[in-house]
Amino acid sequence: MRKLLTHPAMQIGVAAVGGILFGLIVGDWAANLKFVGDMFIRLIQMSIVPLVMASVIVATGSMTGTGTGKIAARTFGWMLGFSLVAAVLAWALSVLIRPGAGIEFTGPVDAGLQESAQEALGWQDTLLNFVSTNIFAAMSTATMVPIIIFSLLFGIALRLQIARTGDTRVLSFVDQVQQIVLTMIRLVMYIAPIGVFCLLAALAGDVGFAVVTTALKYLGANLAGVLILFVLFVAVVTVRTRLNPWSLPGKLTEQTAIAVTTTSSAVTFPTVLRNTVEKVGVSQKVANFTLSVGLTMGSYGAVLNYMIVVMFLAQAGDVELGIGQIVLGMGLAILLNMGTITVPGGFPVVAMFLATSLGLPFEAVGLLIAVDWFAGIFRTFLNVNGDTFVAMLVADADGEIDRDVYNGTKTVTAEEIDLDAYQEAMARADAAD
């Protein structure tokens, strides 16, 4: 019992329930605790940029060039494939459930949101902005896609430099930076139960449970889609890796608890990175690469949610979407998934952007914003666990899953990384392909 009570996931779960109950009891006063939860989130967020940069650079810089290319191709292939499946599933569920049909909406639209939507960029400019003219500016605003692209190019160039000179000092330095940041985040996670308690207490005190009923079918469509995609993920991983699927829930418990209570893939990222190596058995280098890329481009729950938003807004405004508009909606959902910063707070602007791009009514956006915290739980649950599944699929193709670790007969520690340990195995995998 003592071991159970000291488990991080149990402590966070108890804090979440306690926070909700406390907020419901004290009401509006709980808003005074919100700054504590916000401080916890900021402590995690401030570490994300250096962690992602170091992880991608170490992952690419420690591989052979061909290994990097093949792992990158597999990573992007799985991510884009699952994103497309998520978009199509969202359309199908929306047609079946019709979450926006019959919903009445009233009240003005927030002027700030409408202005943000009007300033949204077209798809050409969105793609162009994937490459930053100033990496330090991208770092200062946590614009993740340009950061990842820069880190990929830096890591590839570093690998070529190492191959030419044999000098690994820069790679060792970046690796040490990664380990220090991970240690720093582990220290912050000791206060996770306090942060979660304060966040949920403030939310419950502000809106209570009544907020869920304003768009129950919308939330139901999201939940159904998340469950279907999760089952699909598990089925694909089971078929491809031949690992026991019944062992997965225990390995995903801690990161799931953090994900659903913080509704942030970025905040959960350090835990996902550690668990994927220490509990699932994915090699450190594959985990570094796939999870860092997945942080921004592997948000399958977001793709699902954004496409449901498109259909919800169309149905709420009694707008019939043509095939071209539906395809455009799917494309926008996938592009937004690739370009949206994975921290709470961006959904209102995303919803307004979708409404503007497809000529849908703005008024219905208010209903979605009211329940976005709950939808965010579903999104983040699938995002963080989907990244682990993709890492397993990519690692399995190169023989980079330690099955003894997965089966619990061997223990590894994520901090202790031998940068050259997987070079020979990677070369053998390249030769076998």
Coordinates of C-alpha atoms in Angstrom, one line a residue:
M1 CA 0.0 0.0 0.0
R2 CA 2.8 2.4 0.9
K3 CA 4.5 1.8 -2.5
L4 CA 1.2 2.5 -4.2
L5 CA 0.7 5.7 -2.4
T6 CA 4.2 6.9 -3.3
H7 CA 3.7 6.2 -7.0
P8 CA 3.8 9.4 -9.0
A9 CA 0.7 8.5 -11.1
M10 CA -1.3 7.7 -7.9
Q11 CA -0.3 11.0 -6.3
I12 CA -1.2 13.0 -9.3
G13 CA -4.6 11.1 -9.6
V14 CA -5.4 11.7 -5.9
A15 CA -4.4 15.4 -6.3
A16 CA -6.7 15.7 -9.4
V17 CA -9.7 14.3 -7.6
G18 CA -9.0 16.4 -4.6
G19 CA -8.6 19.5 -6.6
I20 CA -11.9 19.1 -8.4
L21 CA -13.7 18.4 -5.1
F22 CA -12.1 21.4 -3.4
G23 CA -13.0 23.7 -6.3
L24 CA -16.6 22.5 -6.3
I25 CA -16.9 23.1 -2.5
V26 CA -15.2 26.6 -2.3
G27 CA -16.4 27.9 -5.6
D28 CA -14.9 31.1 -7.1
W29 CA -12.3 31.4 -4.2
A30 CA -10.3 28.5 -5.8
A31 CA -9.2 30.9 -8.5
N32 CA -6.7 32.2 -6.0
L33 CA -4.8 28.9 -6.4
K34 CA -4.5 29.1 -10.1
F35 CA -1.2 30.9 -10.1
V36 CA 0.4 27.9 -8.3
G37 CA -0.7 25.6 -11.1
D38 CA 0.4 28.1 -13.7
M39 CA 3.8 28.3 -12.1
F40 CA 4.2 24.5 -12.3
I41 CA 3.3 24.5 -16.0
R42 CA 5.8 27.3 -16.6
L43 CA 8.6 25.4 -14.9
I44 CA 8.0 22.6 -17.3
Q45 CA 7.5 24.7 -20.3
M46 CA 10.8 26.6 -19.9
S47 CA 12.7 23.3 -20.3
I48 CA 10.9 22.1 -23.4
V49 CA 12.9 24.1 -26.1
P50 CA 16.4 23.0 -24.8
L51 CA 15.2 19.5 -24.3
V52 CA 13.7 19.1 -27.8
M53 CA 16.8 20.7 -29.4
A54 CA 19.2 18.5 -27.5
S55 CA 17.2 15.3 -28.1
V56 CA 16.9 15.8 -31.9
I57 CA 20.6 16.8 -32.2
V58 CA 21.8 13.9 -30.2
A59 CA 19.5 11.5 -32.0
T60 CA 20.6 12.6 -35.5
G61 CA 24.2 13.4 -34.6
S62 CA 24.9 9.9 -33.2
M63 CA 23.5 8.0 -36.2
T64 CA 25.0 7.1 -39.6
G65 CA 23.5 9.2 -42.4
T66 CA 21.6 6.3 -43.9
G67 CA 20.2 5.4 -40.5
T68 CA 19.0 8.9 -39.9
G69 CA 17.3 9.0 -43.3
K70 CA 15.5 5.7 -42.8
I71 CA 14.4 6.4 -39.3
A72 CA 13.2 9.8 -40.3
A73 CA 11.3 8.3 -43.3
R74 CA 9.6 5.7 -41.1
T75 CA 8.8 8.3 -38.4
F76 CA 7.2 10.7 -40.8
G77 CA 5.4 7.9 -42.7
W78 CA 3.7 6.5 -39.6
M79 CA 2.8 9.9 -38.3
L80 CA 1.3 11.2 -41.5
G81 CA -0.5 7.9 -42.0
F82 CA -2.1 7.9 -38.6
S83 CA -2.9 11.6 -39.0
L84 CA -4.8 10.9 -42.2
V85 CA -6.7 8.0 -40.5
A86 CA -7.6 10.4 -37.7
A87 CA -8.9 13.0 -40.0
V88 CA -11.0 10.5 -42.0
L89 CA -12.3 8.9 -38.8
A90 CA -13.3 12.3 -37.4
W91 CA -15.3 13.1 -40.6
A92 CA -17.1 9.7 -40.4
L93 CA -18.0 10.0 -36.7
S94 CA -19.2 13.6 -37.3
V95 CA -21.5 12.4 -40.1
L96 CA -22.8 9.6 -37.9
I97 CA -23.1 11.4 -34.5
R98 CA -23.8 14.9 -36.0
P99 CA -22.4 16.7 -32.9
G100 CA -23.4 20.2 -34.1
A101 CA -26.9 19.5 -35.3
G102 CA -29.7 21.1 -33.4
I103 CA -27.4 23.2 -31.1
E104 CA -28.5 26.8 -30.6
F105 CA -25.8 29.4 -30.1
T106 CA -26.1 33.0 -29.0
G107 CA -23.9 35.8 -27.9
P108 CA -21.2 37.9 -29.6
V109 CA -17.8 36.6 -30.7
D110 CA -14.7 37.7 -28.9
A111 CA -13.2 40.5 -30.9
G112 CA -9.7 39.3 -30.2
L113 CA -10.4 35.9 -31.5
Q114 CA -11.9 37.3 -34.7
E115 CA -8.9 39.5 -35.2
S116 CA -6.6 36.5 -34.6
A117 CA -8.5 34.5 -37.2
Q118 CA -8.2 37.3 -39.8
E119 CA -4.5 37.4 -39.2
A120 CA -4.1 33.6 -39.8
L121 CA -1.8 32.7 -42.7
G122 CA -2.6 30.7 -45.8
W123 CA -1.1 27.3 -46.3
Q124 CA 1.8 28.6 -48.4
D125 CA 2.9 31.0 -45.7
T126 CA 2.3 28.3 -43.0
L127 CA 4.7 26.0 -44.8
L128 CA 7.2 28.8 -45.4
N129 CA 7.2 29.6 -41.6
F130 CA 8.3 26.1 -40.9
V131 CA 11.7 27.5 -41.6
S132 CA 12.8 30.4 -39.4
T133 CA 15.1 33.2 -40.5
N134 CA 16.2 33.5 -36.8
I135 CA 16.5 30.4 -34.7
F136 CA 16.8 32.4 -31.5
A137 CA 13.6 34.2 -32.3
A138 CA 11.9 30.8 -32.8
M139 CA 13.4 29.6 -29.5
S140 CA 12.1 32.7 -27.6
T141 CA 8.6 32.1 -28.8
A142 CA 8.7 28.2 -28.5
T143 CA 7.8 27.9 -32.2
M144 CA 8.6 24.2 -32.4
V145 CA 8.6 23.2 -36.0
P146 CA 11.4 25.6 -37.0
I147 CA 13.3 24.5 -33.9
I148 CA 13.0 20.9 -34.9
I149 CA 14.0 21.5 -38.5
F150 CA 17.1 23.5 -37.3
S151 CA 18.0 20.7 -34.9
L152 CA 17.7 18.1 -37.6
L153 CA 20.0 20.0 -39.9
F154 CA 22.4 20.7 -37.1
G155 CA 22.5 17.0 -36.1
I156 CA 23.1 15.9 -39.6
A157 CA 25.9 18.4 -40.1
L158 CA 27.3 17.3 -36.8
R159 CA 27.2 13.7 -37.9
L160 CA 29.1 14.5 -41.1
Q161 CA 31.7 16.5 -39.1
I162 CA 32.2 13.6 -36.7
A163 CA 32.6 11.2 -39.6
R164 CA 35.2 13.6 -41.1
T165 CA 37.2 14.5 -38.0
G166 CA 36.3 11.8 -35.4
D167 CA 35.8 14.6 -32.9
T168 CA 32.7 13.9 -30.7
R169 CA 33.2 16.7 -28.1
V170 CA 30.2 18.7 -29.4
L171 CA 28.0 15.7 -29.4
S172 CA 29.0 14.8 -25.9
F173 CA 28.3 18.4 -24.7
V174 CA 24.8 18.4 -26.2
D175 CA 24.2 15.0 -24.7
Q176 CA 25.1 16.3 -21.3
V177 CA 22.8 19.3 -21.8
Q178 CA 20.0 16.9 -22.5
Q179 CA 20.7 14.8 -19.3
I180 CA 20.9 18.0 -17.2
V181 CA 17.6 19.3 -18.5
L182 CA 15.9 15.9 -17.9
T183 CA 17.3 16.0 -14.3
M184 CA 15.9 19.5 -13.8
I185 CA 12.5 18.4 -15.0
R186 CA 12.5 15.4 -12.7
L187 CA 13.1 17.8 -9.8
V188 CA 10.1 20.0 -10.9
M189 CA 7.9 16.9 -11.2
Y190 CA 8.2 16.4 -7.4
I191 CA 5.7 19.3 -7.1
A192 CA 3.4 17.9 -9.8
P193 CA 0.6 16.8 -7.4
I194 CA 0.5 20.3 -5.9
G195 CA 0.4 21.9 -9.4
V196 CA -2.3 19.6 -10.6
F197 CA -4.4 20.1 -7.5
C198 CA -4.3 23.9 -7.9
L199 CA -5.1 23.8 -11.6
L200 CA -8.1 21.6 -11.3
A201 CA -9.4 23.4 -8.2
A202 CA -9.4 26.7 -10.0
L203 CA -11.2 25.1 -13.1
A204 CA -13.9 23.4 -11.0
G205 CA -14.5 26.5 -8.9
D206 CA -15.0 28.6 -12.1
V207 CA -17.2 26.4 -14.3
G208 CA -18.2 23.3 -12.3
F209 CA -19.5 20.2 -14.1
A210 CA -22.3 22.0 -15.9
V211 CA -19.9 23.0 -18.7
V212 CA -19.8 19.5 -20.0
T213 CA -23.6 19.4 -20.9
T214 CA -23.3 22.4 -23.3
A215 CA -21.8 20.2 -26.0
L216 CA -22.1 16.6 -24.9
K217 CA -22.3 15.1 -28.4
Y218 CA -19.2 17.0 -29.4
L219 CA -17.3 15.6 -26.5
G220 CA -18.8 12.1 -27.2
A221 CA -17.6 12.2 -30.8
N222 CA -14.1 13.2 -29.6
L223 CA -14.0 10.4 -27.0
A224 CA -15.3 7.8 -29.5
G225 CA -12.6 8.8 -32.0
V226 CA -9.9 8.7 -29.4
L227 CA -10.9 5.2 -28.2
I228 CA -11.1 3.8 -31.8
L229 CA -7.7 5.3 -32.7
F230 CA -6.2 4.0 -29.5
V231 CA -7.4 0.5 -30.2
L232 CA -6.1 0.8 -33.8
F233 CA -2.7 1.9 -32.5
V234 CA -2.5 -1.1 -30.1
A235 CA -3.6 -3.5 -32.8
V236 CA -1.0 -2.2 -35.3
V237 CA 1.8 -2.3 -32.7
T238 CA 0.8 -5.8 -31.6
V239 CA 0.8 -7.2 -35.1
R240 CA 4.1 -5.5 -36.1
T241 CA 6.1 -6.0 -32.9
R242 CA 4.6 -9.3 -31.6
L243 CA 4.8 -7.8 -28.1
N244 CA 2.1 -8.6 -25.4
P245 CA -0.5 -5.8 -25.6
W246 CA -1.7 -6.5 -22.0
S247 CA 1.6 -5.2 -20.7
L248 CA 1.0 -1.8 -22.2
P249 CA -1.5 -0.2 -19.8
G250 CA 1.0 -0.4 -16.8
K251 CA 3.7 1.2 -18.9
L252 CA 1.5 4.1 -20.0
T253 CA -0.2 4.8 -16.7
E254 CA 2.2 7.6 -15.4
Q255 CA 2.4 9.5 -18.7
T256 CA -1.4 9.2 -19.2
A257 CA -2.1 10.6 -15.7
I258 CA 0.1 13.6 -16.4
A259 CA -1.3 14.1 -19.8
V260 CA -5.0 14.1 -18.8
T261 CA -4.4 16.4 -15.8
T262 CA -2.2 19.0 -17.5
T263 CA -3.7 18.6 -21.0
S264 CA -0.3 19.4 -22.5
S265 CA 1.8 17.1 -24.6
A266 CA 4.8 19.4 -24.0
V267 CA 4.6 19.1 -20.2
T268 CA 4.2 15.3 -20.5
F269 CA 7.1 15.0 -23.0
P270 CA 9.9 14.3 -20.5
T271 CA 7.9 11.5 -18.8
V272 CA 7.1 10.0 -22.2
L273 CA 10.7 10.1 -23.2
R274 CA 11.8 8.4 -20.0
N275 CA 9.1 5.7 -20.0
T276 CA 9.6 4.8 -23.6
V277 CA 13.2 4.0 -22.9
E278 CA 13.0 2.5 -19.4
K279 CA 9.6 0.7 -19.5
V280 CA 8.9 0.0 -23.2
G281 CA 12.5 -0.8 -24.2
V282 CA 12.9 1.5 -27.2
S283 CA 16.5 2.5 -27.7
Q284 CA 17.5 6.0 -26.5
K285 CA 18.4 7.3 -30.0
V286 CA 15.2 6.2 -31.6
A287 CA 13.1 7.5 -28.7
N288 CA 15.0 10.9 -28.8
F289 CA 14.2 11.3 -32.5
T290 CA 10.7 10.0 -32.9
L291 CA 9.3 11.5 -29.6
S292 CA 10.9 14.9 -30.3
V293 CA 9.4 15.0 -33.8
G294 CA 6.1 13.6 -32.4
L295 CA 5.9 16.4 -29.9
T296 CA 4.9 18.7 -32.7
M297 CA 3.9 16.5 -35.6
G298 CA 2.4 13.5 -33.9
S299 CA -0.7 15.1 -32.4
Y300 CA -3.2 12.6 -33.7
G301 CA -5.8 13.6 -31.1
A302 CA -5.5 17.2 -32.3
V303 CA -6.1 16.2 -35.9
L304 CA -9.2 14.2 -34.8
N305 CA -10.4 17.1 -32.7
Y306 CA -9.8 19.8 -35.4
M307 CA -11.7 17.9 -38.1
I308 CA -14.6 17.3 -35.6
V309 CA -14.5 21.1 -35.0
V310 CA -14.9 21.7 -38.7
M311 CA -17.9 19.4 -38.9
F312 CA -19.4 20.8 -35.7
L313 CA -19.2 24.4 -36.9
A314 CA -20.7 23.4 -40.3
Q315 CA -23.6 21.5 -38.7
A316 CA -24.2 24.2 -36.1
G317 CA -24.5 26.8 -38.8
D318 CA -26.5 24.5 -41.2
V319 CA -23.7 24.7 -43.8
E320 CA -23.4 21.8 -46.3
L321 CA -19.7 21.1 -47.0
G322 CA -18.7 19.9 -50.4
I323 CA -16.1 17.2 -51.0
G324 CA -13.4 19.8 -51.7
Q325 CA -14.2 21.6 -48.5
I326 CA -14.0 18.4 -46.5
V327 CA -10.7 17.5 -48.0
L328 CA -9.5 21.0 -47.3
G329 CA -10.6 20.7 -43.8
M330 CA -8.7 17.5 -43.4
G331 CA -5.6 19.1 -44.9
L332 CA -5.9 22.1 -42.6
A333 CA -6.3 19.8 -39.6
I334 CA -3.1 17.9 -40.5
L335 CA -1.1 21.2 -41.2
L336 CA -2.3 22.7 -37.9
N337 CA -1.2 19.6 -36.1
M338 CA 2.3 20.0 -37.6
G339 CA 2.5 23.7 -36.8
T340 CA 0.7 24.3 -33.5
I341 CA 2.6 24.7 -30.3
T342 CA 1.7 21.8 -28.0
V343 CA 0.8 23.7 -24.9
P344 CA -2.7 24.6 -23.5
G345 CA -4.3 27.8 -24.7
G346 CA -4.1 27.6 -28.5
F347 CA -7.5 26.1 -29.3
P348 CA -9.6 29.3 -29.6
V349 CA -7.4 30.7 -32.3
V350 CA -7.2 27.3 -34.1
A351 CA -11.0 27.1 -34.1
M352 CA -11.4 30.6 -35.4
F353 CA -8.8 29.9 -38.1
L354 CA -10.8 26.8 -39.2
A355 CA -14.0 28.8 -39.3
T356 CA -12.4 31.6 -41.3
S357 CA -10.7 29.3 -43.8
L358 CA -13.9 27.3 -44.6
G359 CA -16.5 30.1 -44.2
L360 CA -18.1 28.7 -41.2
P361 CA -20.1 30.6 -38.5
F362 CA -18.0 32.2 -35.7
E363 CA -20.7 32.1 -33.1
A364 CA -20.6 28.4 -32.5
V365 CA -16.9 28.6 -31.5
G366 CA -17.9 29.8 -28.0
L367 CA -19.5 26.5 -27.2
L368 CA -16.4 24.6 -28.2
I369 CA -14.1 26.9 -26.1
A370 CA -16.4 26.3 -23.1
V371 CA -15.6 22.6 -23.1
D372 CA -12.2 22.6 -24.6
W373 CA -10.5 21.6 -21.3
F374 CA -12.4 18.3 -21.5
A375 CA -11.7 17.9 -25.2
G376 CA -8.1 18.6 -24.4
I377 CA -8.0 15.6 -22.1
F378 CA -9.0 13.3 -25.0
R379 CA -6.5 15.0 -27.4
T380 CA -3.6 14.8 -25.1
F381 CA -4.3 11.2 -24.0
L382 CA -4.0 10.1 -27.6
N383 CA -1.1 12.4 -28.6
V384 CA 1.3 11.3 -25.9
N385 CA 0.5 7.6 -26.1
G386 CA 0.4 7.7 -29.9
D387 CA 4.0 9.0 -29.9
T388 CA 5.1 6.0 -27.8
F389 CA 3.4 3.6 -30.2
V390 CA 5.1 5.3 -33.2
A391 CA 8.4 5.0 -31.5
M392 CA 7.8 1.3 -31.0
L393 CA 6.9 0.8 -34.6
V394 CA 10.0 2.7 -35.8
A395 CA 12.3 1.0 -33.4
D396 CA 10.9 -2.5 -34.2
A397 CA 11.8 -2.0 -37.9
D398 CA 15.5 -1.6 -36.9
G399 CA 15.6 -4.1 -34.1
E400 CA 15.8 -1.3 -31.6
I401 CA 13.3 -2.6 -29.0
D402 CA 14.8 -4.4 -26.0
R403 CA 12.2 -7.1 -25.4
D404 CA 13.7 -8.0 -22.0
V405 CA 13.0 -4.4 -20.8
Y406 CA 9.5 -4.5 -22.2
N407 CA 8.8 -7.9 -20.5
G408 CA 10.2 -6.5 -17.2
T409 CA 13.2 -8.9 -16.9
K410 CA 15.8 -6.2 -17.5
T411 CA 16.2 -2.7 -16.1
V412 CA 17.7 0.3 -18.0
T413 CA 18.1 3.9 -17.0
A414 CA 17.4 6.6 -19.6
E415 CA 20.2 8.9 -18.3
E416 CA 23.0 6.4 -18.9
I417 CA 23.4 6.6 -22.7
D418 CA 26.3 5.1 -24.7
L419 CA 26.2 7.2 -27.8
D420 CA 28.0 4.6 -29.9
A421 CA 26.2 1.5 -28.6
Y422 CA 23.6 1.3 -31.4
Q423 CA 25.8 2.2 -34.4
E424 CA 26.6 -1.4 -35.3
A425 CA 22.9 -2.5 -34.8
M426 CA 21.8 0.4 -37.0
A427 CA 24.2 -0.5 -39.7
R428 CA 23.0 -4.1 -39.7
A429 CA 19.4 -2.9 -39.9
D430 CA 20.3 -0.7 -42.9
A431 CA 21.9 -3.6 -44.7
A432 CA 19.0 -5.9 -44.0
D433 CA 16.4 -3.4 -45.5

